[in-house]
mmCIF file of C-alpha atoms in Angstrom:
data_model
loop_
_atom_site.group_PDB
_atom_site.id
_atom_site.type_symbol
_atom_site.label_atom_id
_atom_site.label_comp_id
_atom_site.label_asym_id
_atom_site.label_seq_id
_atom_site.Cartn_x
_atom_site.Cartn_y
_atom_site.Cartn_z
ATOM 1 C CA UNK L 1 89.563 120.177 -1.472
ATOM 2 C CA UNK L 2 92.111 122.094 0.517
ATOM 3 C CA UNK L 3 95.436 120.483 1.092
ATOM 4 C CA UNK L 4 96.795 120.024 5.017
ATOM 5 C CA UNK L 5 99.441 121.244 6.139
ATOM 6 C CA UNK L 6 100.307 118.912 8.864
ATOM 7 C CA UNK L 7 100.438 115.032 9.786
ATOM 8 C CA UNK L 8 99.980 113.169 13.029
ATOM 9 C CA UNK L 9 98.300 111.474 15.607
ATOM 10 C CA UNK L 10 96.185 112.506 18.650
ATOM 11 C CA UNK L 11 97.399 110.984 21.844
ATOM 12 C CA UNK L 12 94.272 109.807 23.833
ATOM 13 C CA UNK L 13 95.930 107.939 26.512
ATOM 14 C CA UNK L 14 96.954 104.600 25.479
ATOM 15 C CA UNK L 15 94.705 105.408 21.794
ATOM 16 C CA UNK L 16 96.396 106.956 19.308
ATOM 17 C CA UNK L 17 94.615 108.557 16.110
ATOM 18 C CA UNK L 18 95.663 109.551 13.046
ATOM 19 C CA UNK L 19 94.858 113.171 11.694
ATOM 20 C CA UNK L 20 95.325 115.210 9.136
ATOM 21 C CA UNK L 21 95.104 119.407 10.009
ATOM 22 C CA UNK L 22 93.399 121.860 7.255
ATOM 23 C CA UNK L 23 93.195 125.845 7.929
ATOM 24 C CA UNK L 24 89.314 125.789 9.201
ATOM 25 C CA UNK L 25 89.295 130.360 7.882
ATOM 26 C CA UNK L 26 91.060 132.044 4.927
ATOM 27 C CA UNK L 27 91.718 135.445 4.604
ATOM 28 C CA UNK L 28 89.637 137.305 2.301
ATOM 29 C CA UNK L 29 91.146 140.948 2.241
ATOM 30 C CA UNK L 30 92.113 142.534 -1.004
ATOM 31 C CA UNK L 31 95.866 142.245 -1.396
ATOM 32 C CA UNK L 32 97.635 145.182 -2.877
ATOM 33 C CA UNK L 33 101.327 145.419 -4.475
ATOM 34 C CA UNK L 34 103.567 148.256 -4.577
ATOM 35 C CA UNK L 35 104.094 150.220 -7.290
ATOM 36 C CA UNK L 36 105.895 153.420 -8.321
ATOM 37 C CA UNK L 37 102.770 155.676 -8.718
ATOM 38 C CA UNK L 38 104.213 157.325 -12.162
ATOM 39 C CA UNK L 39 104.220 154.280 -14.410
ATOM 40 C CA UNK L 40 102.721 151.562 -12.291
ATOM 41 C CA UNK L 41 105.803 149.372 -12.415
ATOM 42 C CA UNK L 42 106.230 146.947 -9.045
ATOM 43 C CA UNK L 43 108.322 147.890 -6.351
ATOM 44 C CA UNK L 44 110.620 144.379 -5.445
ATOM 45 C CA UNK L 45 113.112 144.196 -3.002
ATOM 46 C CA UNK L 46 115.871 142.513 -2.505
ATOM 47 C CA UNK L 47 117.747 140.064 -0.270
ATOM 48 C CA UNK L 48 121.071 141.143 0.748
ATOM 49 C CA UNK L 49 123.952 139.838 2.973
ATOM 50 C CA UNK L 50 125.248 143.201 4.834
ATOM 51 C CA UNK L 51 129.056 141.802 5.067
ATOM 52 C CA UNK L 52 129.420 140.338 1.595
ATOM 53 C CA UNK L 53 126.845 142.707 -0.255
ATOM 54 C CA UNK L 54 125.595 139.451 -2.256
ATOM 55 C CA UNK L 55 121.812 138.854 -2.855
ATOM 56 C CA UNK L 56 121.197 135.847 -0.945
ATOM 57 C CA UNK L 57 118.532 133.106 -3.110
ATOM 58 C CA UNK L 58 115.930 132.392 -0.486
ATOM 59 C CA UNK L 59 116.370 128.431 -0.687
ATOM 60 C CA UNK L 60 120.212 129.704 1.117
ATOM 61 C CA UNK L 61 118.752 131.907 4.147
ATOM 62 C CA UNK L 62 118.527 130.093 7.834
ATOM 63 C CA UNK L 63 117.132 131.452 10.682
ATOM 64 C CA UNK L 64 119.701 133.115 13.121
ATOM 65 C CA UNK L 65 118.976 134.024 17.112
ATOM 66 C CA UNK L 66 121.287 136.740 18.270
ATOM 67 C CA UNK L 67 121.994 136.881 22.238
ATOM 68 C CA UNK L 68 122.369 140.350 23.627
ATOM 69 C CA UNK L 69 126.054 140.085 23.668
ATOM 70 C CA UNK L 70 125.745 139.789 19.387
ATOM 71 C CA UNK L 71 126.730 136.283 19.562
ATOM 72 C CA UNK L 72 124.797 134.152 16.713
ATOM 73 C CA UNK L 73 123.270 131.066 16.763
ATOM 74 C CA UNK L 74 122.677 129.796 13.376
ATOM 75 C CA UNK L 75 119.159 127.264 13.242
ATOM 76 C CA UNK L 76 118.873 125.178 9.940
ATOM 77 C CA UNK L 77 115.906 123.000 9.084
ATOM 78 C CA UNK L 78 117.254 119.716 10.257
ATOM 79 C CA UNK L 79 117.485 121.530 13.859
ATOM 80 C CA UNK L 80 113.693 122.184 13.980
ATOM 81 C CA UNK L 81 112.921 118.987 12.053
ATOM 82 C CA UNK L 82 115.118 117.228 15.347
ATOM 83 C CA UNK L 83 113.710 118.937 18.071
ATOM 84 C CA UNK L 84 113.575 117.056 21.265
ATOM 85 C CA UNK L 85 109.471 117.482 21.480
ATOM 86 C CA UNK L 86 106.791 114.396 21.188
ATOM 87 C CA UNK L 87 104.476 117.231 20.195
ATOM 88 C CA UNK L 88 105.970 117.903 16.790
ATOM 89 C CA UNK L 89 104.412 114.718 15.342
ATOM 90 C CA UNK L 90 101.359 114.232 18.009
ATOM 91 C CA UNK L 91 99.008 116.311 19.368
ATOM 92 C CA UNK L 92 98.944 115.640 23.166
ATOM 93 C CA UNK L 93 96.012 115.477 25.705
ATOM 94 C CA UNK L 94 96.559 117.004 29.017
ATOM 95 C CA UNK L 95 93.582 118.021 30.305
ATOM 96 C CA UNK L 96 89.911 117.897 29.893
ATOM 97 C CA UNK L 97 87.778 121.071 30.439
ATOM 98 C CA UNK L 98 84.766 122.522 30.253
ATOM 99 C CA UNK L 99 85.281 124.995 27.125
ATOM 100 C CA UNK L 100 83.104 127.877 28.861
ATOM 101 C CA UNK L 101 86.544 127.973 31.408
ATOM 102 C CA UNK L 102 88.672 129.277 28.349
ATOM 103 C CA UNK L 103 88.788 133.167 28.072
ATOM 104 C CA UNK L 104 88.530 133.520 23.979
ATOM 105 C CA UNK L 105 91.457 136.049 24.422
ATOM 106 C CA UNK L 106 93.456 132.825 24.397
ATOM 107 C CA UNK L 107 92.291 131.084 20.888
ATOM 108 C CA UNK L 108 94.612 132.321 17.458
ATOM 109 C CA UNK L 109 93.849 130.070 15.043
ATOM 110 C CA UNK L 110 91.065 127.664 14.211
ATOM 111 C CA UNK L 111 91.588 124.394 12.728
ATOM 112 C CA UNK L 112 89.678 121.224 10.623
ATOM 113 C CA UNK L 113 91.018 117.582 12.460
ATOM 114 C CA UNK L 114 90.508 114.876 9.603
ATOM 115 C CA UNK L 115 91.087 111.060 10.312
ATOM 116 C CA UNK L 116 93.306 109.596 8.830
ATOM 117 C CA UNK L 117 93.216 105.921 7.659
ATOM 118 C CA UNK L 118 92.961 103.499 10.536
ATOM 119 C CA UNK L 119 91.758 107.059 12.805
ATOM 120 C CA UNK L 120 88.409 107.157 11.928
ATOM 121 C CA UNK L 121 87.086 104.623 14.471
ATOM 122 C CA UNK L 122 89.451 106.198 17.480
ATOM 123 C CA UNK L 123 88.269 109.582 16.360
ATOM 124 C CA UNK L 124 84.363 108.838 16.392
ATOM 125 C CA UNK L 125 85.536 107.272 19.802
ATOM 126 C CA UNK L 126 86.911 110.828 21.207
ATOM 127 C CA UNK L 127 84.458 113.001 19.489
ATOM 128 C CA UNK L 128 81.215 111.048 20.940
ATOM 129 C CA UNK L 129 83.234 110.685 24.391
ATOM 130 C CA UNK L 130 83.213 114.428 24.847
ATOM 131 C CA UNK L 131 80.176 115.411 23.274
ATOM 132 C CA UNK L 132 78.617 112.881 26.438
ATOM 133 C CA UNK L 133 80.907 114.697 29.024
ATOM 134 C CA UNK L 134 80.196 117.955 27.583
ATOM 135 C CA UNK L 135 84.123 118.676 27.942
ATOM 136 C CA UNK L 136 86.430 119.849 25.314
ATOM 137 C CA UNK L 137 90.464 118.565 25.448
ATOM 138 C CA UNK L 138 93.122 121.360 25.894
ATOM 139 C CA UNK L 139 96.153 119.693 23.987
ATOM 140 C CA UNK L 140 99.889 120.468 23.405
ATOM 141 C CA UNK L 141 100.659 120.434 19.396
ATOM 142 C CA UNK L 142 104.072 121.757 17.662
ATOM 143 C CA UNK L 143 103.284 123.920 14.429
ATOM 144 C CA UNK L 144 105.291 125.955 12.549
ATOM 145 C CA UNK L 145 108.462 125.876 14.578
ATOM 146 C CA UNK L 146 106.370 126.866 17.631
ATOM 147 C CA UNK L 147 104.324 124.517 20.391
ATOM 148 C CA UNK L 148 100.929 125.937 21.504
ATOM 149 C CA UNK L 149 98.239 125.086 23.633
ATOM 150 C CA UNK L 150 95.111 124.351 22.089
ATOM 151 C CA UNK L 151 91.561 123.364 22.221
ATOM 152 C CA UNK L 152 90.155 119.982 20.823
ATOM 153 C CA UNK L 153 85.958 120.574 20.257
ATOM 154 C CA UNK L 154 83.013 119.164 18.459
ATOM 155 C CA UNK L 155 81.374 120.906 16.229
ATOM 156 C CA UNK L 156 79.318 119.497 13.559
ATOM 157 C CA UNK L 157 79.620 115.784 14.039
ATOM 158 C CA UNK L 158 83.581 116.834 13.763
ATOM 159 C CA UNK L 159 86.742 117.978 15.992
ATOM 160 C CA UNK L 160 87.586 121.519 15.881
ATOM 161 C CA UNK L 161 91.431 122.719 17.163
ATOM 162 C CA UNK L 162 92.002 126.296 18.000
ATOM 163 C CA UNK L 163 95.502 126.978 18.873
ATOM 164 C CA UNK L 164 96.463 129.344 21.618
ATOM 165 C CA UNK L 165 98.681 131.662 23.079
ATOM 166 C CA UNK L 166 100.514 131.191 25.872
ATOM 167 C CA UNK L 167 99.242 132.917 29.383
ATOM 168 C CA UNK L 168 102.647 134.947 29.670
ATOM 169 C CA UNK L 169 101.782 136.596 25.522
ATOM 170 C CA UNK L 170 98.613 138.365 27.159
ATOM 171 C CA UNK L 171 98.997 141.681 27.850
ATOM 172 C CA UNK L 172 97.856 143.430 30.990
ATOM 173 C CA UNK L 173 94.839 145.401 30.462
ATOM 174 C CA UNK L 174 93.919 147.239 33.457
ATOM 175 C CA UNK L 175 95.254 150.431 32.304
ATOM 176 C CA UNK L 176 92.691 150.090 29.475
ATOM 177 C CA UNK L 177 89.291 150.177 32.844
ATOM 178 C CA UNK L 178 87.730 153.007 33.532
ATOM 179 C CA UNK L 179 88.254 154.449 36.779
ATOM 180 C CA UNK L 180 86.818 153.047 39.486
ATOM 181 C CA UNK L 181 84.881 156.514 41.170
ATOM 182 C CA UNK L 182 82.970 156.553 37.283
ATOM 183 C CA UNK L 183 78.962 155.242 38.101
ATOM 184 C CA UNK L 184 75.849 155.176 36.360
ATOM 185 C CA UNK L 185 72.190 155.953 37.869
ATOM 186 C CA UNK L 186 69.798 152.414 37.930
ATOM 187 C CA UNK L 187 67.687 154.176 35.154
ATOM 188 C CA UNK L 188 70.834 154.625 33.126
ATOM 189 C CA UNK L 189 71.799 150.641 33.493
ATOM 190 C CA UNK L 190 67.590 150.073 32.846
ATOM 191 C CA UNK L 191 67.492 152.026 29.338
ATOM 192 C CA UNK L 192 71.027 150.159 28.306
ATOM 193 C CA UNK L 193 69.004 146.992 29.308
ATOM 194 C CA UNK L 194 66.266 148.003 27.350
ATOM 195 C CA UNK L 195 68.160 148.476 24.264
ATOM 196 C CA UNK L 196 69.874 144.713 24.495
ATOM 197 C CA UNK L 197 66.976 143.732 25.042
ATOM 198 C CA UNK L 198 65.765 145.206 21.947
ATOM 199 C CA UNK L 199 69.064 143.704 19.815
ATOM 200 C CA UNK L 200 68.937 141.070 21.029
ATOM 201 C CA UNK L 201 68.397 137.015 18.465
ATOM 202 C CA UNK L 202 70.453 134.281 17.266
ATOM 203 C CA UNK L 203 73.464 135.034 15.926
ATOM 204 C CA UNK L 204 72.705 134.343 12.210
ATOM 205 C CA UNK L 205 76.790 135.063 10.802
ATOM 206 C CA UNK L 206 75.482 134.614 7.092
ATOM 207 C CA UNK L 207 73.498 137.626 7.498
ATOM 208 C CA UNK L 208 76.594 140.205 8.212
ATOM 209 C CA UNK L 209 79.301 140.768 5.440
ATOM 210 C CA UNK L 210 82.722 143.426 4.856
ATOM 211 C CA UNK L 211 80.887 146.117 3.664
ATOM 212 C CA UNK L 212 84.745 147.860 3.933
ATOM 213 C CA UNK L 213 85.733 145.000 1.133
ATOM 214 C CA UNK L 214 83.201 145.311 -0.743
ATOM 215 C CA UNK L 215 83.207 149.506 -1.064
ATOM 216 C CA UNK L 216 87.461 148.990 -1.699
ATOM 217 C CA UNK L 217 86.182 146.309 -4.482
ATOM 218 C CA UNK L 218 83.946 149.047 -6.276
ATOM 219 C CA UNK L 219 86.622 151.715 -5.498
ATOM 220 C CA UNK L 220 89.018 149.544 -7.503
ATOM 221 C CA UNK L 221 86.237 148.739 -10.462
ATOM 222 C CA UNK L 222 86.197 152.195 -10.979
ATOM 223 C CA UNK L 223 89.942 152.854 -11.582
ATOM 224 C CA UNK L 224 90.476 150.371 -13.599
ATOM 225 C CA UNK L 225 87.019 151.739 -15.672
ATOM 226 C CA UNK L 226 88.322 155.099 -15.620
ATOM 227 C CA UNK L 227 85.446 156.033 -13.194
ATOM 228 C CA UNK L 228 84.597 158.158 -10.688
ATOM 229 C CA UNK L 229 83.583 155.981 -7.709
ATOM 230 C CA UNK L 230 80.374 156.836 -5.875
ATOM 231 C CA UNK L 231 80.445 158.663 -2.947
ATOM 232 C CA UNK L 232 79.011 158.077 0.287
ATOM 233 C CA UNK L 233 77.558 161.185 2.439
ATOM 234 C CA UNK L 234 78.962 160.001 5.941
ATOM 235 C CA UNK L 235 77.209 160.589 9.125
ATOM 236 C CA UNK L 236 77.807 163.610 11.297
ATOM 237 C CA UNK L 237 79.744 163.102 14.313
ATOM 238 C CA UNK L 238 78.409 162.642 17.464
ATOM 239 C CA UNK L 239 79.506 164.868 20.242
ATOM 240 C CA UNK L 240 81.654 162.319 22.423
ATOM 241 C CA UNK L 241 80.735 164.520 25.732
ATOM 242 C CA UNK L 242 76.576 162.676 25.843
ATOM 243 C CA UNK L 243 75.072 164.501 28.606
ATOM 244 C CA UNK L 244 71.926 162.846 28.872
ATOM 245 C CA UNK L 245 72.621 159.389 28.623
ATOM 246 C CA UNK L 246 69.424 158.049 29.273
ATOM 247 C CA UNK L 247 67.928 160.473 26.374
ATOM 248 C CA UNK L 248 70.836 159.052 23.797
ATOM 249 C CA UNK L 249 69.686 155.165 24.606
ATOM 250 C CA UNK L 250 65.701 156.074 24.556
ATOM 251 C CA UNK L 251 66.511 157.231 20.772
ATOM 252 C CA UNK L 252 68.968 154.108 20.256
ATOM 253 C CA UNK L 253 65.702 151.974 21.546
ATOM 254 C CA UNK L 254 63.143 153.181 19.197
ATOM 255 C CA UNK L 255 65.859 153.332 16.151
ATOM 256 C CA UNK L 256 66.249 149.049 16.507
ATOM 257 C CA UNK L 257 62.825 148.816 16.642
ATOM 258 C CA UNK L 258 62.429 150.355 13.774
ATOM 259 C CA UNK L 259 65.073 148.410 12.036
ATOM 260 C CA UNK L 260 63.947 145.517 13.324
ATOM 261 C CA UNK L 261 60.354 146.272 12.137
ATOM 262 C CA UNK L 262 61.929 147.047 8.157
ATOM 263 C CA UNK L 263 64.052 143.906 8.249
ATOM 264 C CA UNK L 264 61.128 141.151 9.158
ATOM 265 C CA UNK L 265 58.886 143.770 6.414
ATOM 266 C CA UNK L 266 61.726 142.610 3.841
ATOM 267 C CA UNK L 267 62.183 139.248 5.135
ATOM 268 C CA UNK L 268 58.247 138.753 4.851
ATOM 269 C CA UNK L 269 58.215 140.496 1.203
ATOM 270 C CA UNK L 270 61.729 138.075 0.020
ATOM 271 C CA UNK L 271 59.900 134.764 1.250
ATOM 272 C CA UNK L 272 56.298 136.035 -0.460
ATOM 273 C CA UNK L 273 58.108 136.686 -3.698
#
């Protein structure tokens, strides 16, 4: 069982409920070290004060905040531990909300709400209550030396919290739009219908997987075998400058069908076996 990483209570107006936080993803990319290519020995580095040229033991650093004049204010744990916030121990209510109303652009980091002790009954009590409502509760909670805004949900028969940036950390996109004088015909829009249309299911996540993690994993397998790793032929590059759009997405329809058509075969042939 994973271990949380953070105590406290949810603050349900006069109802408060004890919870415990777990990481709800993990990070499964393959880490790499550095290494001097000739021998293979690690590359470390060091931590070093620049006015008394001492390595520093990393139990001694603080955190410092320079203003623009090079004044420095010097922050040590006791100073977060104290700050003047009832978030840092509670996770506040402030609003409830349909969830459709929150842009995913907002949500960073999804999280596992466990009651704790006495918090069980008061959290079945919140978790039915918005399941009936059909809302979800945008909270204030202070982790890791920052507050955020976040999203209380139910998923599962349990409460979900996805933290969130703040409206003023998203960047302005509309230099990223195409121009506005840039149209398509109606038989254009039709054909790129067509080929939703003809993608279109459930979305079934157990069915995708990092087929970039898993070639790296072979790559690797083969060094350390002292074999050459398979190559891959990859495809030709399309020409970005598609004249006949409607042409492209007629040959886009009938290649999903036909993947579609292969994938139930196999999925028939798996369950008959």
């Amino acid at each position: 069982m994973p271990r949380s990483i953070w105590k406290g209570a949810i603050s349900f107006g006069l109802v408060t409920i004890p919870v415990k936080l777990y990481s709800a993803t993990e990070e499964k990319d393959i880490s790499f070290r550095q290494v001097h290519p000739e021998d293979g020995g690690r590359i470390k580095y060091k931590r070093v004060c620049e006015k008394c040229d001492r390595e520093i033991p990393y139990a001694e650093i603080a955190k410092g905040y320079e203003t623009a004049d090079g004044r420095m204010a010097i922050l040590e744990k006791t100073d977060f531990d104290n700050l003047p916030l009832s978030t840092t121990k509670a996770v506040e209510v402030v609003q409830f909300v349909e969830e459709s109303e929150v842009d995913p652009t907002y949500f960073a980091k999804t999280y596992f709400l466990e009651a704790d002790g006495p918090g069980v009954k008061p959290y079945v009590l919140l978790r039915d209550a918005l399941v009936a409502t059909g809302r979800s509760a945008l909270v204030k909670v202070a982790l890791r030396s920052r507050e955020s805004l976040a999203l209380l949900r139910v998923k599962d028969n349990q409460l979900l919290m996805h933290t969130m940036i703040w409206p003023d950390e998203i960047r302005d996109g509309a230099f990223a739009a195409p121009p506005a004088d840039v149209t398509v015909s109606d038989a254009e829009v039709t054909m790129a219908r067509t080929f939703i249309d003809a993608l279109s299911g459930e979305f079934e996540p157990e069915l995708y997987k990092d087929s970039y993690r898993e070639a790296l994993e072979e790559v690797v397998e083969a060094k350390l075998a002292g074999t050459a790793p398979a190559e891959e032929t990859a495809p030709a590059p399309q020409d970005a400058d598609v004249v006949d759009l409607v042409a492209a997405l007629r040959a886009s329809v009938e290649a999903a069908k036909k993947r579609r058509e292969e994938k139930g075969d196999g999925s028939k042939k798996s369950k008959a076996g």
